[in-house]
XYZ file of C-alpha atoms in Angstrom:
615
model
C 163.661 -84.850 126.426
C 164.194 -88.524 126.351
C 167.587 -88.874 125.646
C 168.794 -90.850 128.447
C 166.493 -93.300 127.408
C 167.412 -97.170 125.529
C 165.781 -99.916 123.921
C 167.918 -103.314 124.119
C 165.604 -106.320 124.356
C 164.449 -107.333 127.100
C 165.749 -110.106 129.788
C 163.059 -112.756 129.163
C 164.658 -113.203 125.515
C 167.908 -115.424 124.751
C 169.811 -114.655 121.609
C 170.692 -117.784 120.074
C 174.853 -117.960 119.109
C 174.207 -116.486 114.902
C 176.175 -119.034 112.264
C 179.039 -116.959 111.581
C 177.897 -116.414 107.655
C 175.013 -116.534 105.688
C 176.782 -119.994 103.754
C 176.663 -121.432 106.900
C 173.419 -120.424 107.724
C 171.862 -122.494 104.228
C 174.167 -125.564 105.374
C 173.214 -126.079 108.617
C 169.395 -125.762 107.834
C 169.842 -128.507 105.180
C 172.012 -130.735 107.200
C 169.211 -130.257 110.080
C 165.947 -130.573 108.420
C 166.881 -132.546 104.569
C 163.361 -133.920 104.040
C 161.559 -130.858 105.618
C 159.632 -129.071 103.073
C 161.081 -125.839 102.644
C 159.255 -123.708 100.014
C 155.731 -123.597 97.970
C 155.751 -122.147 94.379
C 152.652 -121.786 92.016
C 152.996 -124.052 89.026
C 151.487 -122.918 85.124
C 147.819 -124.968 85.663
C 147.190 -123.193 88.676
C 148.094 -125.512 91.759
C 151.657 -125.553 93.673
C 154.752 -127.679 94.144
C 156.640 -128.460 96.885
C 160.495 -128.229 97.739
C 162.360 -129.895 100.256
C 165.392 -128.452 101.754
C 167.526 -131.205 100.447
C 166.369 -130.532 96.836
C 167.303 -126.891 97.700
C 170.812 -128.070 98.812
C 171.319 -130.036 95.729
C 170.070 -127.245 93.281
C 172.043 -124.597 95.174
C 175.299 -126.549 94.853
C 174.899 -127.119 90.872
C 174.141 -123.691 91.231
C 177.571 -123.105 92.830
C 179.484 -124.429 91.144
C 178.061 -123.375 87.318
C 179.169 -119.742 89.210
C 182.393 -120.833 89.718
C 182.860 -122.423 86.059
C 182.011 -118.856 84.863
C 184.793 -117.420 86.886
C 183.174 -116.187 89.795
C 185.536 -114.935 92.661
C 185.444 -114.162 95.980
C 183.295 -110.918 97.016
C 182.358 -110.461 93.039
C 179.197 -109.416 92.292
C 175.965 -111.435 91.169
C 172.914 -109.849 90.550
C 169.561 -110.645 90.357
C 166.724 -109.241 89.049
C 162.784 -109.804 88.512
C 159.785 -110.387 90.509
C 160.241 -112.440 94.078
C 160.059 -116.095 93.378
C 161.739 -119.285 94.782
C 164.188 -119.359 91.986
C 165.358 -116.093 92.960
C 165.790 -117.258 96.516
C 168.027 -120.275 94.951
C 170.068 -118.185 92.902
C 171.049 -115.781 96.209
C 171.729 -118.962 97.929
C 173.787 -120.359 95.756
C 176.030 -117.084 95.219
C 175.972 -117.332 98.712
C 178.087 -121.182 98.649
C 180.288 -119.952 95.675
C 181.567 -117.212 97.797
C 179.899 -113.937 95.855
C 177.865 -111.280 96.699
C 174.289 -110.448 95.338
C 173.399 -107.360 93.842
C 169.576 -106.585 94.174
C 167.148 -104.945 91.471
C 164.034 -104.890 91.568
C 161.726 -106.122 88.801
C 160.146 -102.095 88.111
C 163.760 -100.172 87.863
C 164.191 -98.797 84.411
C 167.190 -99.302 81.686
C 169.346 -96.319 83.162
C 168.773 -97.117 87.039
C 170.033 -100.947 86.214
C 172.731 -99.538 84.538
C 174.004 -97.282 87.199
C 173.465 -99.875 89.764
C 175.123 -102.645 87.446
C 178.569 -100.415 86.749
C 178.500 -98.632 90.260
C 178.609 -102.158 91.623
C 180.771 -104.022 89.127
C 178.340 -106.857 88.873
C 179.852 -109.620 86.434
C 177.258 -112.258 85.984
C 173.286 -111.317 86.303
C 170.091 -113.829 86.868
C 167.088 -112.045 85.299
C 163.725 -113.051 85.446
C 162.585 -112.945 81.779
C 162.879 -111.666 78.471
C 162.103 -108.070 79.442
C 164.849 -108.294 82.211
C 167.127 -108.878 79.333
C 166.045 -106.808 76.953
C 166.885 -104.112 79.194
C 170.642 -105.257 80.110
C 170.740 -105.883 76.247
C 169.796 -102.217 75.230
C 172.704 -101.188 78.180
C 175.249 -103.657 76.749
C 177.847 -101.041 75.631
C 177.916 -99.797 79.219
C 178.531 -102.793 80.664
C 181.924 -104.289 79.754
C 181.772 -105.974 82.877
C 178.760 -107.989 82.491
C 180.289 -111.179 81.134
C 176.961 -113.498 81.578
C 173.603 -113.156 81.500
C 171.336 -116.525 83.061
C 167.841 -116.948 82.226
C 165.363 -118.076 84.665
C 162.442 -118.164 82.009
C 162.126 -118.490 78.549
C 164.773 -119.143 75.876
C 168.037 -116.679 74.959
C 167.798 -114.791 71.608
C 169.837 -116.330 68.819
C 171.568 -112.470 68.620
C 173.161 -112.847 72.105
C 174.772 -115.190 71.408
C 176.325 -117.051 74.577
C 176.316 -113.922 76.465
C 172.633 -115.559 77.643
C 172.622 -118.919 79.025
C 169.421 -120.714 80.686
C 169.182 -121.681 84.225
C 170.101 -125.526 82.923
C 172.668 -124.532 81.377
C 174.391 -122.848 84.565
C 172.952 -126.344 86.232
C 175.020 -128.429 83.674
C 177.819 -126.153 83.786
C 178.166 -126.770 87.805
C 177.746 -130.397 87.133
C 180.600 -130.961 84.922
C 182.318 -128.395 87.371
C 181.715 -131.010 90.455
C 182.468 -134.704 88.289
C 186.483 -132.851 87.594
C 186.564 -131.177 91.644
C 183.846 -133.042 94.064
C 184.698 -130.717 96.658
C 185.268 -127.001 94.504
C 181.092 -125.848 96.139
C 182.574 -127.328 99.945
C 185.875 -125.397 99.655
C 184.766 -122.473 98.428
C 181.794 -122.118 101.355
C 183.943 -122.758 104.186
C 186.133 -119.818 102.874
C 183.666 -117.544 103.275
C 184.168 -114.839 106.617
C 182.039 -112.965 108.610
C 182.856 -109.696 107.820
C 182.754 -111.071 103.618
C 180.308 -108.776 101.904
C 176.864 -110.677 101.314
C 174.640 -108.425 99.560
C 174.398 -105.034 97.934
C 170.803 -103.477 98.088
C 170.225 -99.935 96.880
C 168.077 -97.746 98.731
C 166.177 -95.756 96.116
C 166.512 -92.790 98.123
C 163.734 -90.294 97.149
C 166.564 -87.703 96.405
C 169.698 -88.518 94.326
C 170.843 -91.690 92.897
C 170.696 -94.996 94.826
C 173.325 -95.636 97.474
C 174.339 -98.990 97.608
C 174.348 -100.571 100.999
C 176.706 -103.396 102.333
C 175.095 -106.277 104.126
C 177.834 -108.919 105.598
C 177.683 -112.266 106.031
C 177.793 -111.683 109.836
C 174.331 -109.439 109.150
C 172.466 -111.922 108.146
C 173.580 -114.699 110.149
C 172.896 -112.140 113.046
C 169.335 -111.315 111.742
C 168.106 -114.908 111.737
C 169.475 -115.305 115.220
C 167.586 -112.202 116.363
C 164.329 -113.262 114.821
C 164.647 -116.809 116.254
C 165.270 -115.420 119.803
C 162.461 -113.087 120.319
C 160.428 -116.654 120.152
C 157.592 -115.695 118.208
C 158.109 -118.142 115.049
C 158.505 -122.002 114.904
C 159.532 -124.608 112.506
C 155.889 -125.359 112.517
C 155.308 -122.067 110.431
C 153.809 -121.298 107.068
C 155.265 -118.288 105.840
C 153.307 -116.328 102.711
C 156.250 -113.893 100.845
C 154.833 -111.115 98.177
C 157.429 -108.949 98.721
C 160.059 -107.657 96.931
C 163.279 -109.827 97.388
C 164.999 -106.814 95.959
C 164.130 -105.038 99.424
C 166.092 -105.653 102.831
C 162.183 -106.475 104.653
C 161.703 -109.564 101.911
C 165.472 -110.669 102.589
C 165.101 -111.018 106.317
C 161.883 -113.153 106.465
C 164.031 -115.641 104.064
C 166.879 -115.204 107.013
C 164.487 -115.980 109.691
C 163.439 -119.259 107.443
C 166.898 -120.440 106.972
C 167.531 -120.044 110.850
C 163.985 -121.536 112.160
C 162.936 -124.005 109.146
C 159.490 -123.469 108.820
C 157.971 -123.571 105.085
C 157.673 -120.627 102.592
C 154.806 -120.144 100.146
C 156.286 -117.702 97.271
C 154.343 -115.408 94.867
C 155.751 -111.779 93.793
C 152.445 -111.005 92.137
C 150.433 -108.325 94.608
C 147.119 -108.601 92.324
C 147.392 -112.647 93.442
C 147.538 -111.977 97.055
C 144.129 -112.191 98.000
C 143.562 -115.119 96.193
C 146.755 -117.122 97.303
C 146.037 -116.715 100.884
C 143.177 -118.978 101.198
C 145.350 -121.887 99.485
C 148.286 -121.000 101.213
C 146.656 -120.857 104.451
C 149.434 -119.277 105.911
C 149.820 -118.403 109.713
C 152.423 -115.586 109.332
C 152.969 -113.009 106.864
C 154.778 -109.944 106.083
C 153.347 -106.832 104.303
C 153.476 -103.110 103.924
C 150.908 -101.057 105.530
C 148.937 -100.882 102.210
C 147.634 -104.465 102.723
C 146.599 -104.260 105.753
C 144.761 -100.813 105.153
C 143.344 -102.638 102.098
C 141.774 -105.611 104.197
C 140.710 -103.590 106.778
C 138.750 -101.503 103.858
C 137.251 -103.928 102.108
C 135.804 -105.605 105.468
C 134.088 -102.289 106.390
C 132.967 -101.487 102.790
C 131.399 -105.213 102.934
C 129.948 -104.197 106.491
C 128.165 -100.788 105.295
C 127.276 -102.536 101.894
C 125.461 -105.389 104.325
C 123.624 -102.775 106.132
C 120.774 -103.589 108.544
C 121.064 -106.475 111.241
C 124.687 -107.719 110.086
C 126.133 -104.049 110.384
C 124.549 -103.718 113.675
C 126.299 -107.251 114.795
C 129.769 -106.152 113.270
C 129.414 -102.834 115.455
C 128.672 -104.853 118.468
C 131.137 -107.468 117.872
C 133.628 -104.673 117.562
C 132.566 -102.831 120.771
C 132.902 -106.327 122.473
C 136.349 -106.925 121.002
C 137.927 -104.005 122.044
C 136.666 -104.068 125.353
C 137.897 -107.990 125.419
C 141.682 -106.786 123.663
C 142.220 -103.289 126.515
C 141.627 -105.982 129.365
C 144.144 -108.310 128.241
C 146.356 -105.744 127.072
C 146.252 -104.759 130.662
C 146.432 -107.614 132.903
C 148.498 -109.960 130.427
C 145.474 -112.234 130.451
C 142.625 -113.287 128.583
C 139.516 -112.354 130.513
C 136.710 -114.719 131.167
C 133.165 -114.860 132.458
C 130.456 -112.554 130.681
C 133.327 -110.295 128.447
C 134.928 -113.921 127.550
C 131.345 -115.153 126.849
C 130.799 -112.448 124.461
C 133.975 -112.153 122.936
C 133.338 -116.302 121.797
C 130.294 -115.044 120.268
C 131.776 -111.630 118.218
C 134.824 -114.366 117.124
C 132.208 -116.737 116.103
C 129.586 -114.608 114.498
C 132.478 -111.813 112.995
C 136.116 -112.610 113.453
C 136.310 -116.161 112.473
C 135.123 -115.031 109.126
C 137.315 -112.048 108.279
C 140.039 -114.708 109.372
C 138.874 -116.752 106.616
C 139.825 -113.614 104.361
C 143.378 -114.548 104.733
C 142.930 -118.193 104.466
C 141.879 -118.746 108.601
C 144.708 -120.018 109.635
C 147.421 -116.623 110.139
C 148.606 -116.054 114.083
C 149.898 -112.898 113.187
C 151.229 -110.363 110.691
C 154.432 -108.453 110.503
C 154.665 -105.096 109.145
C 157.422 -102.738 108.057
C 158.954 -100.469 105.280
C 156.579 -97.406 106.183
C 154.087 -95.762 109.295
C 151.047 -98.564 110.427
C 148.173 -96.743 111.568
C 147.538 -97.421 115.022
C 143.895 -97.760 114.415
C 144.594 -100.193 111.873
C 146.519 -102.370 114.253
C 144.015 -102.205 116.467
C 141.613 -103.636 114.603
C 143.662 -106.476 113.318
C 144.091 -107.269 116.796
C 140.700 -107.388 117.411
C 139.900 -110.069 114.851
C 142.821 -111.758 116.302
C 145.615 -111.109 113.828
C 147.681 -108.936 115.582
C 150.663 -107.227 113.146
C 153.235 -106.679 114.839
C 154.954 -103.763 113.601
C 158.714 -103.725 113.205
C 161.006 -100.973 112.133
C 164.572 -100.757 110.398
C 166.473 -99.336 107.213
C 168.282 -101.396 104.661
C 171.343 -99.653 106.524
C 170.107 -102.169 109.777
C 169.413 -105.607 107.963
C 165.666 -104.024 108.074
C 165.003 -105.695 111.780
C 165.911 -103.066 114.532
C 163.041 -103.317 116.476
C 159.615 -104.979 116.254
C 156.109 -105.465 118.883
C 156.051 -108.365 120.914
C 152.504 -110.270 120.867
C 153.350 -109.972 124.789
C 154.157 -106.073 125.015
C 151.854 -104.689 121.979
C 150.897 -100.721 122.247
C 149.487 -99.603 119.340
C 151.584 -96.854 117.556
C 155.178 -97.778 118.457
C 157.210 -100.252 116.772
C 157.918 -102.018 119.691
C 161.740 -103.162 121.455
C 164.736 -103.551 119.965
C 165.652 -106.770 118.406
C 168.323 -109.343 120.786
C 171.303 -108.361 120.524
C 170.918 -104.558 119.275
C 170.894 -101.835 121.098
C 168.951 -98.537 120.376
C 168.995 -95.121 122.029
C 167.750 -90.978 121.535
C 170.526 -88.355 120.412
C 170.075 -85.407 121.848
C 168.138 -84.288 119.032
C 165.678 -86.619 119.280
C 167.232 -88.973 116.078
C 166.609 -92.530 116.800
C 170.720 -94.537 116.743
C 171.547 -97.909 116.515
C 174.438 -99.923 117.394
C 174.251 -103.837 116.512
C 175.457 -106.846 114.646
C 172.930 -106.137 112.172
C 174.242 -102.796 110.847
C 175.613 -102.407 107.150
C 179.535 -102.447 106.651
C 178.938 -99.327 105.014
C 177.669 -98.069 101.554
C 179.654 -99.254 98.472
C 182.466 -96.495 97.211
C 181.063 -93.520 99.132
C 183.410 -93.454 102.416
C 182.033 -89.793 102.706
C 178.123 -90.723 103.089
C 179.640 -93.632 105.305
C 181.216 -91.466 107.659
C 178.542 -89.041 108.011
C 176.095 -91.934 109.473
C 178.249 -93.511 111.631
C 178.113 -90.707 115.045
C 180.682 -92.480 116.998
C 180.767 -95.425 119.200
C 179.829 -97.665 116.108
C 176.238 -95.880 116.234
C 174.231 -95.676 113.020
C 172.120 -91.947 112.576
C 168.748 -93.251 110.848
C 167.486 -89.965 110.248
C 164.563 -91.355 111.943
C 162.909 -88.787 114.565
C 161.636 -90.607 117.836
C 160.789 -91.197 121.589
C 161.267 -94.749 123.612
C 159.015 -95.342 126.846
C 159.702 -96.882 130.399
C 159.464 -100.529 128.561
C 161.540 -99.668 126.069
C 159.230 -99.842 123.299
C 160.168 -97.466 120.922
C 157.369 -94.879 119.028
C 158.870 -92.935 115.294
C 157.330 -89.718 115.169
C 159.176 -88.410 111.905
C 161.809 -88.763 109.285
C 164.013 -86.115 109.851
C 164.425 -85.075 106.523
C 160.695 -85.640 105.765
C 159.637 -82.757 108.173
C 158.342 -79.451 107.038
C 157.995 -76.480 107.493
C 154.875 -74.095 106.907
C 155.983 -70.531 105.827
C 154.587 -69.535 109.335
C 157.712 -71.544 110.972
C 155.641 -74.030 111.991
C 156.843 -77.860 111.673
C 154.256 -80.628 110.697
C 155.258 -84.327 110.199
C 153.567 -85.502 106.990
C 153.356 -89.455 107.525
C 152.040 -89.298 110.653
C 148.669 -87.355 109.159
C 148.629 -89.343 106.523
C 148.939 -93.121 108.244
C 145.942 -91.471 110.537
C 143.905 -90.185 107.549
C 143.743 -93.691 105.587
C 142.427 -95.035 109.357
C 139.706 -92.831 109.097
C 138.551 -93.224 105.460
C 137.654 -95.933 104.396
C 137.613 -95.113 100.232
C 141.051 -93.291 100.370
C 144.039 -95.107 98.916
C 146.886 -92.780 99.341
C 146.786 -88.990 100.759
C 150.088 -86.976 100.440
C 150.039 -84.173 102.861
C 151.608 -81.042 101.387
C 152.858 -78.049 103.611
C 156.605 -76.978 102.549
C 157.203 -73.058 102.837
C 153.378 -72.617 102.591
C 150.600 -70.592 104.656
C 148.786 -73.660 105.194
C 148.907 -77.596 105.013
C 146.550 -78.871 101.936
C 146.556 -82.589 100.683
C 145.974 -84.332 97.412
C 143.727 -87.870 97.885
C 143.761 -90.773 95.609
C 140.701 -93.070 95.525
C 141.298 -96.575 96.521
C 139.597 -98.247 93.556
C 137.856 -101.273 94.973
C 136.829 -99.671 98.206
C 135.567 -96.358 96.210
C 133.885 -98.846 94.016
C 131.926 -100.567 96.755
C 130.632 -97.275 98.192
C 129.382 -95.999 94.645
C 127.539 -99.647 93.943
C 125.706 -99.438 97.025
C 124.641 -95.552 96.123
C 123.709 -96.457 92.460
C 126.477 -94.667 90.897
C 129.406 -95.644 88.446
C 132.100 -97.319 90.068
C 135.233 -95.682 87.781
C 137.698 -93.686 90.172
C 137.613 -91.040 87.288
C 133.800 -90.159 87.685
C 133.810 -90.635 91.360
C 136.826 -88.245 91.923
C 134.413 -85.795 90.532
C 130.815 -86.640 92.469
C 130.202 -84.236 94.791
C 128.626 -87.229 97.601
C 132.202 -88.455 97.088
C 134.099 -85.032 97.797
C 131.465 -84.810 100.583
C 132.020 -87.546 102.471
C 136.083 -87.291 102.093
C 135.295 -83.581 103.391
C 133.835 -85.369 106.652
C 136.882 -87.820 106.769
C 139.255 -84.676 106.443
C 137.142 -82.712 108.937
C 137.336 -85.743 111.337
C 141.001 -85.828 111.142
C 141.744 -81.942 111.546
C 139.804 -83.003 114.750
C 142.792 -84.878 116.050
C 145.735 -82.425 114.877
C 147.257 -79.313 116.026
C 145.644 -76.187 114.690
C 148.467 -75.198 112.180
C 148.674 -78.927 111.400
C 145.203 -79.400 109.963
C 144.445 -79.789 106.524
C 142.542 -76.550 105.146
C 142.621 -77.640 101.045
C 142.353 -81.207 99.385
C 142.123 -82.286 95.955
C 140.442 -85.684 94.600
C 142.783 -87.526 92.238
C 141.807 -89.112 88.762
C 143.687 -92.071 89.206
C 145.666 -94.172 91.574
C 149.512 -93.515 92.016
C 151.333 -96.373 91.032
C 154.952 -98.256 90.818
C 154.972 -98.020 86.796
C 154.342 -94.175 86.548
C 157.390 -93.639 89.292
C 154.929 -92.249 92.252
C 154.999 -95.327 94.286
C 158.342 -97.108 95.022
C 158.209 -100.881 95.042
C 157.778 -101.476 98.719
C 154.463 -98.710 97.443
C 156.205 -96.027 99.871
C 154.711 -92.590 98.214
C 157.791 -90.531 96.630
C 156.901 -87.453 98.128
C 159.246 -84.872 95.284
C 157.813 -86.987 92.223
C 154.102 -86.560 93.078
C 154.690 -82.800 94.375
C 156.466 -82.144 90.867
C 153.675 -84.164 89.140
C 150.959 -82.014 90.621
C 152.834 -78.271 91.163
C 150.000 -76.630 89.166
C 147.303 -78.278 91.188
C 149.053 -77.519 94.305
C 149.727 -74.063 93.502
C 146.084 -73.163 92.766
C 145.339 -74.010 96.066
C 146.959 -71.759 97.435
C 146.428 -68.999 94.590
């Protein structure tokens, strides 16, 4: 095997020395860069205002300090939860300069879930979103003596609560009376904050059991923006577009990386918006999960076979140019000229330049994390000259472990280790890492601590994988998420399924099923505007419910499947599929938030179907 092999980045990258704390990390950007804008937020009629980083410093410390009128102590627990927005970021901030520690939830997580997360983590004072962040807590009160406040980022509190709901102004005022008796109470309580001070507590909703909550430092994140800022890749010049969930570790870091670099963030949690923001936004970064990207890359080639004729023939040759154009400067660490570089202007021109213009013509490159990128699909980004560079990390690692370099891209692996982190093959083949930017540990469960850490201050991922001569590192499996066919044969499910979705262009999700059976067999949701496209240009109706049944539709998914078992190891290949009725989504518990498929739920959903395939 590999064993012997490492990842630590390489020598043409300098880690910058990481602000000690995430406090610090907020005051030094403000002190640096005061009339900087610093984030974008949609307004009610439609358009979007501006903050500058001094207006963030002043908010933040009102902020601070209406924490500290309410009690809050060192280490004690804030949470937040809702949709990601910019006065989310604020509010973790500003726990941040009082000294506490934020306790994520995400927008989606139901009554009981908040409930355990809220009393396993002792949270005292809560920011939620809206009224039906509220009403939630509300129904939960009796289980949470320790919830002493609840502050309102929208709307107004319910005459029934009392003052156990205040409004964000209200906290504002509080802080403000706060700083007129002691100027300095925000100042002293930031510089008390240490290192090794607990930052944030994110649970992992792990597909089995209940959440663990993980411990992110002060020193993490402080580390993390350091990290990002010395692989080079981002500027101050920057527009930044952030969608996702601030109650995951991937949304976290990209606001890290801001604070360190102190380029401009455009925020909108809304997913359905995304395609629409990105033209205003004109962003030239952004990070997503492999479902936006496999959704863009969709929609282009449904547009392309809907165009048919002369533009469908110029797409394909564009294409053929393009990848010729990318393998030669892959290789010589170049951009070619003469006739290839002739050609290539052309494709960009003609094609490229205008599926740019999808994502607002003005984005360098993507990042992408949280689950398996096809390689195809990275490809072709790179081809149109968005290249995503794929990173790779767990909650347990601050999220950034390793990620591509625009310099050192191969498709399929999720590139070096990060500066300052160091990464390496157990014997087994499990991927370990050892770094400033690994958790403290998870919150009351020494046990589950213990078993993670292997020795040496390594972290076991539970991640299966291989690194090669440049150190770029390739996951071939979750080690938990293998199977095994009642033959004794192992198959890796992801790695079919990030393949599959590169190969059809209508699927949305396909969840490759295998465990303790004679054969692999797969159930296939429809991805509803792509499936949509294909049935408008046949004449047929465009519902996901009809088309699951049509058998042109179950043909041509047959020739996608067939195509794929092409690729895969004979006991690997898929012998059985079923068509889904509808999507899997977030709301009905299939998809988690990051829209990661929860393998056990959608198994247990579907048993019967699953057993009749294999009665």
């Amino acid at each position: 095997g590999n064993s012997g092999m490492a990842s630590t980045s390489t020598a043409r990258e300098k880690l910058p020395t990481p602000a000690a704390t995430l406090t610090q990390l907020v005051l030094n950007r403000v002190a640096a860069t005061p009339t900087r804008e610093a984030f974008r937020a949609p307004t009610e009629s439609g358009g979007w205002s501006s903050t500058t980083w001094q207006e963030v410093g002043d908010d933040i410390t009102n902020q601070a300090a209406g924490l500290l009128a309410l009690g809050l102590e060192p280490e004690q627990r804030v949470g937040i939860a809702g949709e990601t927005s910019v006065p989310w970021i604020l509010a973790d901030l500003a726990v941040a300069l009082a000294g506490g520690a934020v306790t994520t939830v995400y927008a989606s997580t139901g009554a009981d879930d908040v409930a355990y997360i809220l009393s396993d983590s002792d949270t005292r004072i809560i920011y939620a979103d809206n009224e039906a962040q509220v009403s939630k807590l509300r129904e939960k009160r009796s289980d949470l003596g320790h919830l002493n406040k609840v502050i309102l980022f929208h709307g107004d509190p319910k005459a029934e609560d009392g003052d156990w709901v205040i409004t964000l102004d209200d906290l504002r005022n509080l802080g403000k009376e706060k700083l007129k008796a002691e100027p300095n109470a925000v100042t002293e309580s930031a510089g008390k904050v240490t290192g090794d001070q607990l930052a944030t507590l994110i649970y992992t909703s792990g597909t089995t059991g209940k959440p663990k909550g993980v411990e992110l430092t002060h020193s993490n994140w402080g580390y993390i923006g350091a990290a990002l800022e010395g692989m080079g890749v981002l500027t101050i010049d920057d527009v930044q577009f952030l969608w996702l969930p601030l109650a995951h570790v991937f949304g976290s870091v990209l606001i890290a990386a801001q604070l360190q670099i102190g380029f401009v963030t455009a925020v909108d949690g809304r997913v359905p918006k995304i395609v629409e923001n990105l033209p205003v936004v004109k962003p030239t970064f952004m990070g997503a999960v492999p479902r936006i990207f496999e959704k863009v890359y969709a929609g282009v080639n449904a547009q392309v076979a809907a165009d048919g004729g002369a533009k469908a023939k110029i797409a394909s040759w564009a294409f053929g140019v393009g990848k010729k154009y990318r393998d030669a400067e892959l290789a010589n660490g170049k951009a070619p000229g003469g006739m290839l570089g002739a050609q290539f202007g052309l494709a960009d021109k003609l094609v490229f330049s205008k599926v740019r213009d999808r994502l607002g013509g003005q984005v360098r490159m993507c990042i992408s994390g949280s689950a398996a990128l096809s390689p195809d699909v990275a490809e072709w980004f790179n081809i149109v000259g968005m290249p995503i560079l794929e990173g790779y990390g767990l909650t347990e690692t601050s999220a950034a472990t390793a990620i591509v370099r625009p310099d050192n891209i191969k498709f399929g692996t999720v590139g070096e280790a990060v500066p300052g982190t160091e990464v390496k093959i157990a014997e087994d083949g499990e991927i370990l890492v050892k770094g400033p930017g690994v958790m403290r540990g998870y919150h009351n469960k020494p046990e589950a601590t213990a078993e993670v850490f292997v020795g040496d201050g390594y972290f076991a991922t539970g991640d299966i994988g291989e690194i090669d001569a440049l150190g770029r590192i390739k996951i071939t499996d979750r080690k938990k998420d293998l199977v095994k066919t009642s033959g004794g044969k192992y198959i890796a499910p992801s790695a079919i399924e990030s393949q599959f979705k590169a190969i059809c262009g209508v699927a949305g999700q396909m969840v490759v099923h295998a465990n303790n059976r004679k054969f692999a067999s797969a159930l296939i949701s429809l991805d509803p505007d792509a499936a949509a496209a294909w049935a408008k240009e046949r004449g047929k109706p465009t519902d996901v419910a009809s088309l699951s049944k049509d058998p042109d539709m179950i043909a041509y998914i047959g020739a996608s499947v067939d195509e794929l078992n092409s690729k895969l190891n004979k006991w690997e290949t898929i012998k059985k599929f079923e068509i889904l009725d509808t999507e899997f989504s977030v709301d009905s518990g299939e998809l988690t938030p990051s829209l990661k498929v929860k393998r056990k739920v959608v198994e247990e959903k579907y048993k019967g179907l699953l057993d009749s395939l294999y009665a």
